[in-house]
Coordinates of C-alpha atoms and ligand atoms in Angstrom, one line a residue:
X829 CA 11.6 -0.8 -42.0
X830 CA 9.1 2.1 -42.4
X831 CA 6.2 2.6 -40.1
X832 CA 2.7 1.5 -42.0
X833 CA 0.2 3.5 -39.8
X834 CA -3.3 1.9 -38.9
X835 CA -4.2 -2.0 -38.8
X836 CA -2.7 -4.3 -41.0
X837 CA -5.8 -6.0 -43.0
X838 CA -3.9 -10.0 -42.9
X839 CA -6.1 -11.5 -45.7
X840 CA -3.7 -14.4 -45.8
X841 CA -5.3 -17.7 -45.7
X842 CA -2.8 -18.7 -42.7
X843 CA -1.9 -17.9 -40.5
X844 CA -5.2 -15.9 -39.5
X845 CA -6.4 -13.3 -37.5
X846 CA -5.5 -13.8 -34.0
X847 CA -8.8 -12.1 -31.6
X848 CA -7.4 -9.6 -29.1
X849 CA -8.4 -12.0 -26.2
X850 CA -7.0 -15.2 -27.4
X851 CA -3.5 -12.9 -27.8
X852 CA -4.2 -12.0 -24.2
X853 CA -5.2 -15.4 -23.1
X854 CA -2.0 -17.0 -25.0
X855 CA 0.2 -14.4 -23.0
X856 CA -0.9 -16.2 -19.5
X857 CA 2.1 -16.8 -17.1
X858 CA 3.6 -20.4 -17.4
X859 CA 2.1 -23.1 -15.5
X860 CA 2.9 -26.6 -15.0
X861 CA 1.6 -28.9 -17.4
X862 CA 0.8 -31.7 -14.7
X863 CA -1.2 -28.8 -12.4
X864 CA -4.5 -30.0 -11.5
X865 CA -6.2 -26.7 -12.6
X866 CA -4.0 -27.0 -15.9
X867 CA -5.3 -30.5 -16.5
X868 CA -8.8 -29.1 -16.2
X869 CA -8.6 -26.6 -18.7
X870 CA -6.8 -29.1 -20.8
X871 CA -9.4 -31.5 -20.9
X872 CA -12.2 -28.5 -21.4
X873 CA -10.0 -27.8 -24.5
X874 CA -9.6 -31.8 -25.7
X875 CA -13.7 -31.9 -25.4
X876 CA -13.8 -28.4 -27.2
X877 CA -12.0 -29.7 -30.1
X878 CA -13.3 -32.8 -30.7
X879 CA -17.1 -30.9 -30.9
X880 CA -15.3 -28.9 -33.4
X881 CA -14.3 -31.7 -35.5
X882 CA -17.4 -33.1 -34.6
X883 CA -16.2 -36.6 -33.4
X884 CA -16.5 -38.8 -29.7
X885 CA -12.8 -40.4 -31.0
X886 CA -9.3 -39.9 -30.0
X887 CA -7.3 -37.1 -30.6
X888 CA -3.4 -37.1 -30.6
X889 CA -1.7 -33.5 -30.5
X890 CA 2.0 -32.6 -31.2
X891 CA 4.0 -29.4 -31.2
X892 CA 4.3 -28.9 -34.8
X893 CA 2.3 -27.3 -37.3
X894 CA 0.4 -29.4 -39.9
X895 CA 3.3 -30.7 -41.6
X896 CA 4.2 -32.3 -38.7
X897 CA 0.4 -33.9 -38.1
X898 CA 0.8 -35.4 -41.7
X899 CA 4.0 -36.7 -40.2
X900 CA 2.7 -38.2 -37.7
X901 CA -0.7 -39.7 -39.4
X902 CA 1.8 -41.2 -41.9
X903 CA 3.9 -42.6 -39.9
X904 CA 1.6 -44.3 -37.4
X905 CA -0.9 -46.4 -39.8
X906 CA 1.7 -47.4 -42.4
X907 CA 4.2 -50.3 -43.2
X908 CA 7.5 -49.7 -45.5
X909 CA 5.4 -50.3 -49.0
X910 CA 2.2 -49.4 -48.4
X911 CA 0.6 -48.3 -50.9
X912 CA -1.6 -44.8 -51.0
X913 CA -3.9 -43.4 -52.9
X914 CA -3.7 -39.5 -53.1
X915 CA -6.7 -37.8 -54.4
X916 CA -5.2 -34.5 -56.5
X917 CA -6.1 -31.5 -55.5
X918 CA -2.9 -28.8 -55.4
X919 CA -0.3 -28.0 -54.1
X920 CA -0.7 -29.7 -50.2
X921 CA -1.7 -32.9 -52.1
X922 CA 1.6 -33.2 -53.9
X923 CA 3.8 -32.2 -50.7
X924 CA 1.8 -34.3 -48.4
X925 CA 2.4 -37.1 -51.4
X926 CA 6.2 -36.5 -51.7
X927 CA 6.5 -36.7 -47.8
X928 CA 4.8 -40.1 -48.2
X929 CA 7.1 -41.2 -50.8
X930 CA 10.3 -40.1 -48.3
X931 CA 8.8 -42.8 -45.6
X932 CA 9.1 -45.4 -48.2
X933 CA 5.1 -45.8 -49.0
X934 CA 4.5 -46.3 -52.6
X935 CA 1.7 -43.4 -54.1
X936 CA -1.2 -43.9 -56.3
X937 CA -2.9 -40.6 -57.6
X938 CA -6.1 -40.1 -59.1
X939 CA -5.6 -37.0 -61.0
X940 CA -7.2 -33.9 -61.2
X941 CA -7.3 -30.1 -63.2
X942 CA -6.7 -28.2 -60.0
X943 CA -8.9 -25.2 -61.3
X944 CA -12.1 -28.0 -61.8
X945 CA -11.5 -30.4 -58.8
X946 CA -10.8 -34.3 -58.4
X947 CA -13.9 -36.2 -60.2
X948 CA -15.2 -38.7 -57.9
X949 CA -16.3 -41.6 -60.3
X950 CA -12.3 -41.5 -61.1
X951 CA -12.0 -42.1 -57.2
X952 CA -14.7 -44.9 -57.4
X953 CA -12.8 -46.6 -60.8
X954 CA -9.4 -46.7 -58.6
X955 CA -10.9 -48.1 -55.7
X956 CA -12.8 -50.7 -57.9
X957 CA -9.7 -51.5 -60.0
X958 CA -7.8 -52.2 -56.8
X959 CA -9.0 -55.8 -56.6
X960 CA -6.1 -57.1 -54.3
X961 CA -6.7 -54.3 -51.7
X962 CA -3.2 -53.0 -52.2
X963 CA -3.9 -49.5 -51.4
X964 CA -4.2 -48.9 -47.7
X965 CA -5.0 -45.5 -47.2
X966 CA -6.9 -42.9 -49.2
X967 CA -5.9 -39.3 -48.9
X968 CA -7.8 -36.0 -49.3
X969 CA -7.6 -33.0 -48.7
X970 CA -10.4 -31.3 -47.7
X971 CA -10.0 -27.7 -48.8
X972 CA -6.8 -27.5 -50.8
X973 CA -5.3 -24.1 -49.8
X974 CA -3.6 -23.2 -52.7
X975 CA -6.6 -23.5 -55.4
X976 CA -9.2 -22.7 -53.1
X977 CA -11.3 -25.5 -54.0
X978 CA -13.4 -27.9 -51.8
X979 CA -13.7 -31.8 -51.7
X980 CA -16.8 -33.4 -51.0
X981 CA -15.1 -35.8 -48.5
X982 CA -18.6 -37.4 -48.3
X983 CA -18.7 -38.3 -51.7
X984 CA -15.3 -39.6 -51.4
X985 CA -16.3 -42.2 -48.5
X986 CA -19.6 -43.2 -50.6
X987 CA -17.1 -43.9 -53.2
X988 CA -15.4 -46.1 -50.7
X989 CA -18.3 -47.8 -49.3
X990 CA -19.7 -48.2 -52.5
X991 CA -16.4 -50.2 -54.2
X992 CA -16.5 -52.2 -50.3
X993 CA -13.0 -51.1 -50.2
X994 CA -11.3 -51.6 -47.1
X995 CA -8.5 -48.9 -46.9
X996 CA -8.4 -46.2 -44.5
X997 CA -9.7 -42.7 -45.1
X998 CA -7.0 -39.6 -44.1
X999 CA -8.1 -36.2 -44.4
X1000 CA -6.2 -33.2 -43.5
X1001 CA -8.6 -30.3 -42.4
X1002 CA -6.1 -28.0 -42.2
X1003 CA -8.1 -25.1 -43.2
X1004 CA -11.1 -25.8 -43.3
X1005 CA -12.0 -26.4 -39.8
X1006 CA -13.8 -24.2 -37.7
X1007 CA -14.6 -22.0 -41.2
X1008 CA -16.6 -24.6 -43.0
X1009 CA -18.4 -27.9 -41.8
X1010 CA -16.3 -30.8 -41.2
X1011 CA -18.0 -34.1 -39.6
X1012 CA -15.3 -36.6 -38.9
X1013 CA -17.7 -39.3 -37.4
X1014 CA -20.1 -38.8 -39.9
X1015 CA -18.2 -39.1 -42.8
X1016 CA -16.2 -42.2 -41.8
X1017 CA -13.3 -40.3 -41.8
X1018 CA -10.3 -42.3 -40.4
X1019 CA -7.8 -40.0 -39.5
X1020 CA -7.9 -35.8 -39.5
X1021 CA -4.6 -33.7 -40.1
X1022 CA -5.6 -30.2 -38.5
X1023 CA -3.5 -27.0 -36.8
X1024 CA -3.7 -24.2 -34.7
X1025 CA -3.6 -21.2 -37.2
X1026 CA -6.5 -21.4 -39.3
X1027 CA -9.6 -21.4 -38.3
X1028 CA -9.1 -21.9 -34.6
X1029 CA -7.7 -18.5 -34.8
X1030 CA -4.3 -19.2 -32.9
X1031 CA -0.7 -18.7 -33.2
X1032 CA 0.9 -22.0 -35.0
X1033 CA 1.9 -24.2 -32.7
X1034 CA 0.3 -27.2 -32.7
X1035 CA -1.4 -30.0 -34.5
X1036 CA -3.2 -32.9 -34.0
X1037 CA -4.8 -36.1 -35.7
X1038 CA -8.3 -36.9 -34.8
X1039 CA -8.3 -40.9 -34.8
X1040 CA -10.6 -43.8 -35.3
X1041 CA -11.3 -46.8 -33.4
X1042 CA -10.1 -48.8 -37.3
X1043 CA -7.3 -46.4 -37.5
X1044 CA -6.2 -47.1 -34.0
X1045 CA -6.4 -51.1 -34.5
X1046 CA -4.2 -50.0 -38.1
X1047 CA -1.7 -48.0 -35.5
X1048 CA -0.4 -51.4 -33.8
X1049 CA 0.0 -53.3 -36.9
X1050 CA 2.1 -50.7 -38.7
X1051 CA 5.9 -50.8 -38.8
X1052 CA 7.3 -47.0 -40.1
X1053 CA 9.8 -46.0 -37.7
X1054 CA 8.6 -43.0 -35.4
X1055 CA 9.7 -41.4 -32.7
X1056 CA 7.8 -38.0 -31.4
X1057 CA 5.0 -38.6 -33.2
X1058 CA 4.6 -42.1 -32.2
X1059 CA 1.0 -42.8 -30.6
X1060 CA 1.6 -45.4 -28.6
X1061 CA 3.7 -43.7 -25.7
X1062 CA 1.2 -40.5 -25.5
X1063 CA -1.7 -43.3 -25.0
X1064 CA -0.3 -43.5 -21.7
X1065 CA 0.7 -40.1 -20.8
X1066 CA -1.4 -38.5 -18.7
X1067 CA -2.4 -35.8 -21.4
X1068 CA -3.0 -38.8 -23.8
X1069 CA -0.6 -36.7 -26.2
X1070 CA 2.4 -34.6 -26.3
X1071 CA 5.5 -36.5 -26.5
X1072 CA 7.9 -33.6 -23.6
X1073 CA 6.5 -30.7 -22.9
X1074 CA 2.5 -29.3 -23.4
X1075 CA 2.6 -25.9 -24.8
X1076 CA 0.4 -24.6 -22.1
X1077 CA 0.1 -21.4 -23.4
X1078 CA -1.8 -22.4 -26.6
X1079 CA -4.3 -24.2 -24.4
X1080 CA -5.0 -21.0 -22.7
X1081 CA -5.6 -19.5 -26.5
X1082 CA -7.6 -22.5 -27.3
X1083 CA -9.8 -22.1 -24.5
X1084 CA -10.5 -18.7 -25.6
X1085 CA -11.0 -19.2 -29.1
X1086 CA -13.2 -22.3 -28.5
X1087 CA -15.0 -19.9 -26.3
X1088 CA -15.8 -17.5 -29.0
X1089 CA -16.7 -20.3 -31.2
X1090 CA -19.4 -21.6 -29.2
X1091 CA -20.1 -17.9 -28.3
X1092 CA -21.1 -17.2 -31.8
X1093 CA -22.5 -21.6 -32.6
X1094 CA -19.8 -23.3 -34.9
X1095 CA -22.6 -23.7 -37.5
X1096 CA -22.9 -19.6 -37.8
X1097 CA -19.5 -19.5 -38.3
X1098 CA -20.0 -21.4 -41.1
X1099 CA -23.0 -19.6 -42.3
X1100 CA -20.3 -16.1 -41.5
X1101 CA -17.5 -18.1 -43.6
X1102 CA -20.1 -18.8 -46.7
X1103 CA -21.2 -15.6 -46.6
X1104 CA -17.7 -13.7 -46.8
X1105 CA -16.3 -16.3 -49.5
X1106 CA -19.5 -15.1 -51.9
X1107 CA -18.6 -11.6 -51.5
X1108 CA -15.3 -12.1 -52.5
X1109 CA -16.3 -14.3 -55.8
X1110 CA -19.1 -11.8 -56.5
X1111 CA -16.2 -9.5 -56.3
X1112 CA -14.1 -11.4 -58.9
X1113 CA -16.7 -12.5 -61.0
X1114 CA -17.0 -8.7 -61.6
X1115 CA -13.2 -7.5 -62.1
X1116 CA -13.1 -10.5 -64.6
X1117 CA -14.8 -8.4 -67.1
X1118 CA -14.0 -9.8 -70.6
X1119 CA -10.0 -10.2 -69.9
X1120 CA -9.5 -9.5 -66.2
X1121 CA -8.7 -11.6 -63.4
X1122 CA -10.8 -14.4 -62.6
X1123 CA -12.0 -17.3 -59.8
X1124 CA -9.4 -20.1 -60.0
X1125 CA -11.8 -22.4 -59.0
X1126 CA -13.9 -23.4 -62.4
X1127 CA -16.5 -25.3 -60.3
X1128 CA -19.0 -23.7 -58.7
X1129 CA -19.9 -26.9 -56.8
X1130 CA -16.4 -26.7 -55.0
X1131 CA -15.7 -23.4 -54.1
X1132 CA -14.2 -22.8 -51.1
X1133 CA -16.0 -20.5 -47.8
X1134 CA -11.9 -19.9 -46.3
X1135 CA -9.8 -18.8 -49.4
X1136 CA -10.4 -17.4 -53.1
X1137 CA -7.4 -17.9 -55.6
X1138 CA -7.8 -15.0 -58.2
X1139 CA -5.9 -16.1 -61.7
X1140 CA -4.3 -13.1 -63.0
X1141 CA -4.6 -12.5 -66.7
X1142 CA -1.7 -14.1 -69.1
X1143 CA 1.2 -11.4 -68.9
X1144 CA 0.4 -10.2 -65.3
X1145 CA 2.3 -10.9 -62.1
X1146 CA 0.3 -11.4 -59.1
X1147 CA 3.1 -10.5 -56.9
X1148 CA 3.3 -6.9 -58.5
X1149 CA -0.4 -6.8 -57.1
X1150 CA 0.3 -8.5 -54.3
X1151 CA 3.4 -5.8 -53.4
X1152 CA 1.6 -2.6 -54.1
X1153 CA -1.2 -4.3 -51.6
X1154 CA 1.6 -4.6 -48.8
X1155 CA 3.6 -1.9 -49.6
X1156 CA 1.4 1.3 -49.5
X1157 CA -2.1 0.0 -48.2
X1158 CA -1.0 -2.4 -45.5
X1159 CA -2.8 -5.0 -46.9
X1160 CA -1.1 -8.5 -47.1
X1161 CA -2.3 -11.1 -49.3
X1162 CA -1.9 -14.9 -50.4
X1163 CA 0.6 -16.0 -52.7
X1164 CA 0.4 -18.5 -55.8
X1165 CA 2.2 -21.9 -54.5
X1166 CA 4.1 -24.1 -56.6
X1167 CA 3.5 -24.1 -60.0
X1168 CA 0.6 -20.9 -59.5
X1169 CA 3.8 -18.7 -58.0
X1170 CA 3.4 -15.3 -59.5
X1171 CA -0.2 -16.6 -61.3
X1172 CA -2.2 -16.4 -58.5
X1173 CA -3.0 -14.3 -55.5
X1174 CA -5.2 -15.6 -52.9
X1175 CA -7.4 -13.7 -50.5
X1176 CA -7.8 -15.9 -47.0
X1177 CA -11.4 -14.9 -45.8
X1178 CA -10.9 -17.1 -42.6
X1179 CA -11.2 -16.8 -39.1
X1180 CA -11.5 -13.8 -37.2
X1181 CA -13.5 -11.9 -40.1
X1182 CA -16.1 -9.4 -40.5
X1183 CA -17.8 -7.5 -43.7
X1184 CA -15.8 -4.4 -43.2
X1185 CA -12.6 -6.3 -42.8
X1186 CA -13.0 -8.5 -45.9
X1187 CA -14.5 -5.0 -47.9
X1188 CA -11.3 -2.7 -47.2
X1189 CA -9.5 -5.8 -48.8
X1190 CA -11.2 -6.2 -51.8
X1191 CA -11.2 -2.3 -52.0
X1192 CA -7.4 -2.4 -51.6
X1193 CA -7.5 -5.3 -54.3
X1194 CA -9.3 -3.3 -56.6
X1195 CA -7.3 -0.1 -56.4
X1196 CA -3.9 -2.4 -56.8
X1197 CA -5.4 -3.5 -59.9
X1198 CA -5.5 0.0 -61.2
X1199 CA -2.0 0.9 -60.0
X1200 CA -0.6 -2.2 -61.6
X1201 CA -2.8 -1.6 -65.2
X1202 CA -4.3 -4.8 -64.8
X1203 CA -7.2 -5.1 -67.0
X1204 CA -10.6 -5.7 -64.9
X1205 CA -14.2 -5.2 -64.8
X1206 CA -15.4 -2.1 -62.8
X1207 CA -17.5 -2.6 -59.9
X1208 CA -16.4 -5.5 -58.1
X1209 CA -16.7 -3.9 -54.5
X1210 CA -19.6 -2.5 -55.5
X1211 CA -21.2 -5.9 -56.1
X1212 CA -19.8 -8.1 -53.0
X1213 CA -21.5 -4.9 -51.0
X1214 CA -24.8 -5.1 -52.5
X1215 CA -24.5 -9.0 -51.6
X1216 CA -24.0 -8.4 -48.6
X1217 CA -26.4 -5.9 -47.9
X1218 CA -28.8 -7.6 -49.1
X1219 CA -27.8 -11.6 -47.4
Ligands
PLP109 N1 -2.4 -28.7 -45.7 C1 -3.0 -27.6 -46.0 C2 -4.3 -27.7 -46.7 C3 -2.5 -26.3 -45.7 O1 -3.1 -25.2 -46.1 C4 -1.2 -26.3 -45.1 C5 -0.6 -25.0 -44.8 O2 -1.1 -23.9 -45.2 C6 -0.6 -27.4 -44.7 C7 -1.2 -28.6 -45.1 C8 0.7 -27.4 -44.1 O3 0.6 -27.0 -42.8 P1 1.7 -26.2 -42.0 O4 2.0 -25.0 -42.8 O5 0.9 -25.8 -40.7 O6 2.8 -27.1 -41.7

């Protein structure tokens, strides 16, 4: 491997920037998990996190990353049969759908073009057609990674309330929390699917499910077989999660990042996040020109504030750009997933981010453009820069 001088610019949508002093704090000598001082900064962290997914519920964590949280929410609130209802988004949708479908639950989906976003009177129409109450749990995603598009999981629990429909409401956060608001509570939401490498700005390591009182009462009627994940066992635990061993190290990251969090205020971190994503469309909307690359994401009431997929024009590969990006400018970017392999590049603008860090990327963007002779509009750093000089 040849040496790539300078700082790699990570413009991956996840794993994220790591801060200097959550690296340090994560590289803390082991302690036992059962230490009295441990426990302390244990349950600092357990508050931390639930302020973060802004909820006063339970909160189960495992050592997995967010596969093994939708694992573990699956497998905890259903019976052999259920019935869900997936709400279409990408790519995370349909694995976090074919996982269900491996435990034996039976999927509904309410469809979706994954460049214009699920519509929610189709949500509303399957709830209202589902007289019997067959479907136990609705699914959504709340920022599909792969599309970079957003789902208005408010509107999706107005849809629920508004059809009386009884099922529970999963959402996996994965990465959109801590980059753009997220209000379990608030929006009824029955059961969160998050991780540690997004924006909570740590290595992966762990996940967790946040939890609701009706999600908890689903939990001892439900009959999947489980074993780590089961919640039942880590109610009595003393850390309340954590099936063997706590990874104490990542609690000495999470302290840290939770610390810079609340240093900043989680709700200018989300101003940061909005800010940074419109640079980077403004960028794209530009280098779209008349037959350049262009916003994935058709719906301007959906964009996403953590990652921009950028649809490369018919005949040009993505990865080519992608390469060049890694290759001699250091720079690593997203790939398409799925069916968008080789379409699509995506730009994570997540996490542990400034205006000169997300401006040497679209630079680096723009210039692989040019190597690669991919048709695009001139300008497009030019204009995120004026945006953000100017917000
Ligand atoms: N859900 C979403 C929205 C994701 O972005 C990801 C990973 O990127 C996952 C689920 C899967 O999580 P993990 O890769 O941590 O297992």
């Amino acid at each position: 491997m040849s040496r790539r001088p300078g700082r790699q610019f990570f413009a991956n949508p996840g794993p994220t920037n790591i801060p200097e002093s959550v690296l340090r704090a994560v590289g803390h000598p082991a302690v036992d998990f059962n230490d009295p001082e441990f426990l302390e900064i244990y349950e600092y962290c357990i508050a931390g996190l639930k302020r973060v997914l802004k909820t006063k519920q339970d909160v189960f964590m495992y050592v997995a990353s967010g596969h093994g949280s939708w694992e573990g929410t699956l497998v905890n609130l259903f019976s052999p049969g259920d019935t869900l209802l997936m709400l279409e988004t990408g790519y995370f949708s349909e694995n976090w759908a074919e996982m269900a479908k491996r435990h034996g639950l039976e999927v509904q989906t309410v469809s979706a073009d994954w460049r214009h976003g699920v519509d929610i009177a189709a949500v509303r129409q399957a709830l209202a057609a589902d007289k019997g109450h067959v479907i136990k749990g609705v699914c959504a995603v709340h920022n599909e990674t792969a599309t970079g598009l957003l789902l208005p999981l408010e509107e999706v629990r107005a849809a629920m309330d508004a059809t009386g429909h009884p099922a529970l409401l999963l959402s996996d956060t994965i990465s959109s929390l801590g980059s753009m608001d997220f209000r379990m509570d608030e929006w009824g939401i029955d059961a969160v699917v998050g991780g540690s490498q997004k924006g909570l700005m740590l290595p992966t390591g762990f996940s967790f499910t946040g939890v609701s009182a009706k999600a908890l009462a689903a939990n001892a009627a439900a009959k999947l077989p489980r074993g780590y994940f089961d919640w039942t066992p880590m109610q009595s635990r003393r850390h309340k999660s954590f099936i063997g061993t706590v990874p104490v190290n990542l609690f000495f990251g999470l302290r840290e990042s939770l610390r810079l969090i609340e240093l900043e205020g989680l709700e200018q971190v989300f101003v940061r996040h909005a800010r940074l994503g419109e640079a980077v469309r403004r960028a794209v909307q530009v280098w779209a020109g008349n037959d350049g690359p262009q916003l994935f994401c058709t719906n301007p009431g959906r964009v996403s504030n953590s990652v921009t997929a950028v649809l490369m024009p018919e005949g040009k590969n993505a990865d080519a750009v992608r390469a060049t990006a890694l290759e001699r400018f250091n720079v690593s970017l997203g790939g398409g997933l799925g069916p968008l392999n080789g379409k699509v590049f995506r730009i994570g603008h997540l996490g542990d981010l400034n205006e000169p860090m997300v401006l040497g990327t679209l630079a680096t963007v723009e210039m692989c453009l040019k190597i690669n002779q991919v048709p695009h509009g001139a300008g497009g750093v030019d204009a995120a820069m004026e945006y953000l000089a100017a917000a």
